[in-house]
Amino acid sequence: MAPAVPRSGDAIFANVERVNAELFTLTYGAIVRQLLTDLEEVEEVNKQLDQMGYNIGIRLIDEFLAKSNVTRCVDFRETAEVIAKVGFKMFLGVTASVSNWDTEGTCCSLILEDNPLVDFVELPDTCQGLYYCNILSGVVRGALEMVSMKTEVTWVRDMLRGDDAFELQVKLLKQVPEEYPYKDDE
Amino acid sequence: MIVCIAVVGHQNNPLYIQSFTEADDALKLHHIVHCSLDVVDERVNNPKKSGPMLNETFLGLLYPTENYKVYGYLTNTKVKFILVTTDLDVRDADVRNFFRRFHSAYLDAVSNPFHVPGKKITSKTFAERVTNIVKSVSFHTTG
Amino acid sequence: MAREVSESCMDSLLTEIVSSYCNVLYATKPELAARRIEAIGYQVGHQLSERYTMERPRFSDHLEAIKFICKDFWSELFKKQIDNLKTNHRGTFVLQDDKFAWLSRMSGEPSTETRGSAPEAGNKAAETTGMHLYFPCGIIRGALSNLGIPCAVSADISNLPACSFVIRIKV
């Protein structure tokens, strides 16, 4: 087989075009603010953020596969590691870690302690129930779906709510073994 | 000792005020801050008075009272920082340094997407940071 | 070193702002969608101008502030400066970017949304490009507003591949 050596997150990040994180952070913040004004219900905003994330995830996966030289992961375990170490790094510039595996190896947590989305953010009391970073759950779900892994992604810990880290639980629901990295007919 | 630090918006609307002294002094300090705003406006709108320092953010000593020294700082976005201190022997460089750190904290506070421009700063993080900056700054010249 | 993220993160966000507001939230009201997109830009510009003017003395006049937008501000955002600045000396400024980052990538982006068949795609592309530009217009308006210069900002893409931003200062 002789696959190409997968590139490290740091190496990829050093080579992609990058922008000031502040622009990104403030843009995301303004989006959340505007959505809250327009949708009013926190739950609706959570849903919209997740949907936006999903739309982004299904596109970012192409760039990810192209730049990372990752050979197709058949294994959910390997996939999770790659998302944490390479995926997060090459886009957000930060690495996540993976832990809390269940015995079957179909459920784990992605843990992020440094998150550019939340720089400067302090949630007001009126935003109880808001998952500020919900776009991330959509991105992960969307990206994984494109490599034939249907997942359920939920927040376990949220630093904006006082926890010590961001923890996303990723639960594999269904995996369809596939010859190509992504479906052509969808 | 720094006794009061205030942030005032471009319409002279109060955005933040923190006193580091007993409660009954607070009113007096608010009054001092209020008076200093006129001095800032005059300083900034009257080029003759400011000379080459016209566009600098650090406005220097606004006015001394019997017991206090009042310093001003005006940002590009027309936000005023007013510092009131009981230290009488103060170096400009130290005050500049204070304002620089304070400005940095202010920037982060207004970068919170939930902060409403023109409204008071309610961030607890900001209050903590300001307290820490005040504690760590000493205007006393040693020796 | 200042924190960075990949350009694709920012591009993705921008695409999604336009997509959400134009296709979902205000699907039948493009005027409202445009205003919301502009408002998002406005908040960003307002906050960025605060940050990027921290280390510098105050601007003496409008022209200095506009030059700041053209040089330092634009550089922070796009790693390049505005290529050409024109004014009629009566409150209107035209800022031309010969290779505006968000224009060259956005308009080429194939949509993965299932909306519109091929013949409509051309029109949709033009509409979407126009919509994307409300965001940077908002950024400029927010930045200048925070510097004490109320204005109206619009984009002009009649001279592609250049993109011009027209600033009209309110008296």
XYZ file of N, CA and C in Angstrom, chain B residues 10-132:
369
model
N -17.947 58.774 24.976
C -17.743 60.020 24.221
C -18.865 61.031 24.399
N -19.984 60.574 24.959
C -21.027 61.552 25.275
C -21.017 61.850 26.757
N -19.840 61.681 27.340
C -19.676 61.866 28.787
C -20.603 60.968 29.591
N -20.958 59.845 29.008
C -21.779 58.865 29.710
C -20.862 57.925 30.496
N -21.188 57.694 31.772
C -20.313 56.848 32.590
C -20.381 55.388 32.149
N -19.242 54.779 31.919
C -19.204 53.385 31.493
C -18.700 52.482 32.609
N -17.900 53.059 33.486
C -17.337 52.245 34.554
C -16.708 53.150 35.585
N -16.932 52.839 36.839
C -16.228 53.591 37.877
C -15.960 52.665 39.048
N -14.718 52.707 39.525
C -14.359 51.849 40.643
C -13.554 52.662 41.642
N -14.000 52.647 42.859
C -13.285 53.373 43.908
C -12.561 52.390 44.796
N -11.416 52.820 45.285
C -10.631 51.947 46.151
C -10.488 52.605 47.505
N -11.586 53.030 48.029
C -11.513 53.754 49.292
C -12.842 53.575 50.021
N -12.986 54.244 51.165
C -14.227 54.046 51.926
C -15.412 54.639 51.191
N -16.568 54.115 51.493
C -17.808 54.489 50.799
C -18.097 55.974 50.777
N -17.902 56.660 51.859
C -18.326 58.071 51.835
C -17.398 58.966 51.015
N -16.252 58.443 50.693
C -15.387 59.210 49.800
C -15.835 59.068 48.350
N -16.551 57.984 48.082
C -16.923 57.649 46.704
C -17.637 58.808 46.010
N -18.564 59.427 46.738
C -19.338 60.525 46.142
C -18.409 61.674 45.726
N -17.487 61.976 46.630
C -16.540 63.054 46.353
C -15.712 62.708 45.115
N -15.325 61.442 45.019
C -14.507 61.018 43.889
C -15.294 61.091 42.585
N -16.563 60.706 42.645
C -17.387 60.796 41.443
C -17.452 62.238 40.967
N -17.531 63.144 41.925
C -17.598 64.558 41.595
C -16.306 65.019 40.929
N -15.205 64.551 41.482
C -13.895 64.912 40.904
C -13.800 64.409 39.471
N -14.257 63.175 39.258
C -14.221 62.608 37.906
C -15.066 63.464 36.982
N -16.237 63.814 37.455
C -17.157 64.613 36.652
C -16.523 65.943 36.234
N -15.886 66.611 37.203
C -15.239 67.900 36.900
C -14.105 67.732 35.902
N -13.426 66.613 36.007
C -12.263 66.414 35.142
C -12.662 66.305 33.682
N -13.907 65.894 33.432
C -14.352 65.733 32.042
C -14.303 67.068 31.296
N -14.665 68.128 32.019
C -14.618 69.446 31.387
C -13.191 69.810 31.010
N -12.279 69.452 31.918
C -10.872 69.760 31.653
C -10.398 69.002 30.419
N -10.823 67.749 30.303
C -10.442 66.948 29.134
C -10.948 67.610 27.860
N -12.240 67.962 27.881
C -12.838 68.567 26.690
C -12.102 69.831 26.294
N -11.796 70.627 27.299
C -11.100 71.879 27.030
C -9.722 71.626 26.451
N -9.029 70.672 27.067
C -7.675 70.334 26.641
C -7.673 69.891 25.190
N -8.636 69.054 24.869
C -8.659 68.450 23.537
C -9.155 69.415 22.469
N -10.090 70.265 22.847
C -10.661 71.167 21.845
C -9.905 72.465 21.698
N -8.930 72.651 22.541
C -8.197 73.906 22.494
C -6.734 73.619 22.167
N -6.404 73.622 20.893
C -5.055 73.231 20.479
C -3.961 74.061 21.134
N -4.259 75.308 21.395
C -3.225 76.178 21.953
C -2.767 75.661 23.310
N -3.718 75.109 24.034
C -3.363 74.655 25.379
C -2.528 73.391 25.357
N -2.773 72.570 24.331
C -2.087 71.268 24.342
C -0.783 71.275 23.589
N -0.675 72.153 22.611
C 0.558 72.176 21.829
C 0.763 70.885 21.074
N 2.024 70.422 21.049
C 2.348 69.239 20.241
C 1.731 67.958 20.800
N 1.197 68.001 22.015
C 0.662 66.782 22.614
C -0.808 66.583 22.263
N -1.297 67.404 21.326
C -2.730 67.419 21.031
C -3.343 66.048 20.822
N -2.693 65.215 20.016
C -3.330 63.950 19.670
C -2.871 62.763 20.488
N -2.084 63.024 21.491
C -1.639 61.909 22.324
C -2.783 61.386 23.163
N -2.749 60.093 23.397
C -3.817 59.519 24.212
C -3.653 59.933 25.669
N -2.415 59.971 26.134
C -2.173 60.346 27.530
C -2.262 61.859 27.655
N -3.170 62.315 28.475
C -3.377 63.750 28.604
C -2.599 64.365 29.750
N -2.023 63.500 30.560
C -1.238 64.029 31.668
C -2.102 64.463 32.843
N -1.517 65.256 33.684
C -2.211 65.734 34.871
C -3.308 66.686 34.436
N -4.526 66.400 34.805
C -5.632 67.273 34.417
C -5.725 68.452 35.370
N -5.774 68.107 36.650
C -5.710 69.190 37.638
C -5.408 68.601 38.998
N -4.646 69.314 39.777
C -4.405 68.829 41.132
C -5.437 69.439 42.065
N -5.869 68.675 43.046
C -6.670 69.289 44.097
C -5.782 69.235 45.323
N -6.321 69.631 46.455
C -5.511 69.643 47.671
C -4.993 68.259 48.012
N -5.873 67.274 47.854
C -5.506 65.938 48.301
C -5.291 64.927 47.200
N -5.632 65.317 45.986
C -5.578 64.331 44.902
C -4.880 64.873 43.668
N -4.452 63.908 42.848
C -3.997 64.267 41.501
C -4.891 63.514 40.528
N -5.332 64.232 39.508
C -6.245 63.617 38.551
C -5.576 63.555 37.177
N -5.515 62.338 36.633
C -4.879 62.148 35.321
C -5.908 61.706 34.296
N -5.651 62.095 33.050
C -6.612 61.737 32.004
C -5.958 61.041 30.824
N -6.800 60.330 30.079
C -6.342 59.567 28.908
C -7.527 59.518 27.969
N -7.311 59.852 26.732
C -8.423 59.861 25.770
C -8.075 58.978 24.581
N -8.907 57.962 24.347
C -8.613 57.025 23.253
C -9.057 57.590 21.911
N -8.688 56.880 20.888
C -9.064 57.266 19.530
C -10.567 57.153 19.321
N -11.153 56.340 20.154
C -12.592 56.156 20.032
C -13.328 57.063 21.004
N -12.627 58.108 21.439
C -13.214 59.161 22.275
C -13.699 58.670 23.631
N -13.068 57.642 24.131
C -13.396 57.157 25.478
C -12.349 57.702 26.436
N -12.844 58.202 27.575
C -11.915 58.814 28.537
C -11.657 57.889 29.720
N -10.400 57.811 30.100
C -10.058 57.123 31.339
C -9.609 58.196 32.312
N -10.191 58.197 33.508
C -9.803 59.186 34.521
C -9.240 58.451 35.720
N -8.068 58.866 36.150
C -7.403 58.231 37.288
C -7.243 59.254 38.401
N -7.667 58.883 39.592
C -7.506 59.781 40.745
C -6.601 59.105 41.755
N -5.553 59.800 42.165
C -4.617 59.208 43.112
C -4.269 60.180 44.218
N -3.970 59.602 45.378
C -3.566 60.449 46.494
C -2.053 60.630 46.506
N -1.366 59.863 45.697
C 0.091 60.024 45.617
C 0.390 61.387 45.030
N 1.278 62.092 45.678
C 1.571 63.431 45.175
C 2.878 63.476 44.403
N 3.675 62.429 44.593
C 4.963 62.409 43.928
C 4.935 61.325 42.869
N 4.371 61.675 41.720
C 4.087 60.651 40.703
C 4.889 60.893 39.442
N 5.428 59.796 38.884
C 6.148 59.944 37.608
C 5.199 59.706 36.450
N 5.277 60.566 35.472
C 4.464 60.422 34.255
C 4.558 59.017 33.672
N 5.771 58.489 33.636
C 5.990 57.182 33.019
C 5.151 56.109 33.704
N 5.045 56.217 35.022
C 4.262 55.220 35.759
C 2.781 55.330 35.451
N 2.327 56.580 35.322
C 0.909 56.762 35.011
C 0.618 56.253 33.592
N 1.516 56.561 32.684
C 1.345 56.069 31.303
C 1.254 54.546 31.291
N 2.138 53.949 32.051
C 2.185 52.499 32.131
C 0.869 51.944 32.653
N 0.355 52.622 33.698
C -0.927 52.209 34.251
C -2.017 52.280 33.186
N -2.072 53.405 32.493
C -3.120 53.585 31.487
C -3.011 52.570 30.363
N -1.784 52.234 30.030
C -1.592 51.266 28.953
C -2.186 49.914 29.352
N -1.898 49.473 30.555
C -2.416 48.197 31.041
C -3.933 48.258 31.193
N -4.394 49.408 31.667
C -5.826 49.568 31.850
C -6.534 49.530 30.498
N -5.936 50.204 29.511
C -6.503 50.229 28.165
C -6.623 48.822 27.608
N -5.610 48.016 27.843
C -5.612 46.645 27.391
C -6.778 45.864 27.997
N -6.997 46.069 29.277
C -8.098 45.386 29.945
C -9.430 45.886 29.386
N -9.504 47.192 29.140
C -10.715 47.779 28.581
C -11.022 47.168 27.215
N -9.983 47.024 26.400
C -10.156 46.454 25.063
C -10.793 45.077 25.126
N -10.278 44.257 26.033
C -10.824 42.908 26.142
C -12.275 42.944 26.605
N -12.578 43.875 27.502
C -13.952 43.965 27.992
C -14.912 44.344 26.876
N -14.515 45.281 26.021
C -15.437 45.680 24.952
C -15.396 44.733 23.768
N -14.474 43.764 23.809
C -14.445 42.752 22.760
C -15.387 41.606 23.076
N -15.994 41.642 24.222
C -16.996 40.640 24.566
C -18.196 40.882 23.658
N -18.608 39.870 22.888
C -19.724 40.106 21.975
C -21.013 40.543 22.668
N -21.109 40.255 23.971
C -22.326 40.618 24.682
C -22.253 42.004 25.315
N -21.129 42.660 25.174
C -21.031 44.026 25.681
C -21.766 44.938 24.709
N -22.558 45.845 25.234
C -23.272 46.786 24.379
C -22.521 48.107 24.383
N -22.037 48.553 23.230
C -21.277 49.801 23.199
C -22.117 50.949 23.745
N -21.513 51.784 24.576
C -22.251 52.906 25.125
C -22.908 52.571 26.450
N -22.999 51.290 26.748
C -23.606 50.903 28.032
C -22.502 50.557 29.026
N -22.866 50.504 30.291
C -21.858 50.250 31.313
C -21.212 48.890 31.148
N -19.955 48.837 31.532
C -19.225 47.574 31.497
C -19.587 46.788 32.741
N -20.108 45.577 32.540
C -20.541 44.796 33.695
C -19.661 43.571 33.925
N -18.617 43.469 33.156
C -17.764 42.283 33.223
C -17.068 42.135 34.568
N -17.227 40.946 35.175
C -16.557 40.692 36.454
C -15.063 40.529 36.227
N -14.743 39.928 35.083
C -13.336 39.731 34.757
C -12.617 41.066 34.674
N -13.294 42.044 34.069
C -12.705 43.365 33.936
C -12.455 43.966 35.320
N -13.446 43.885 36.182
C -13.317 44.439 37.527
C -12.136 43.807 38.257
N -12.003 42.495 38.099
C -10.888 41.805 38.758
C -9.553 42.274 38.210
N -9.499 42.358 36.885
C -8.252 42.782 36.251
C -7.859 44.178 36.684
N -8.841 45.065 36.748
C -8.562 46.440 37.143
C -8.027 46.465 38.572
N -8.680 45.713 39.436
C -8.231 45.642 40.829
C -6.784 45.162 40.896
N -6.466 44.150 40.087
C -5.100 43.625 40.085
C -4.096 44.638 39.574
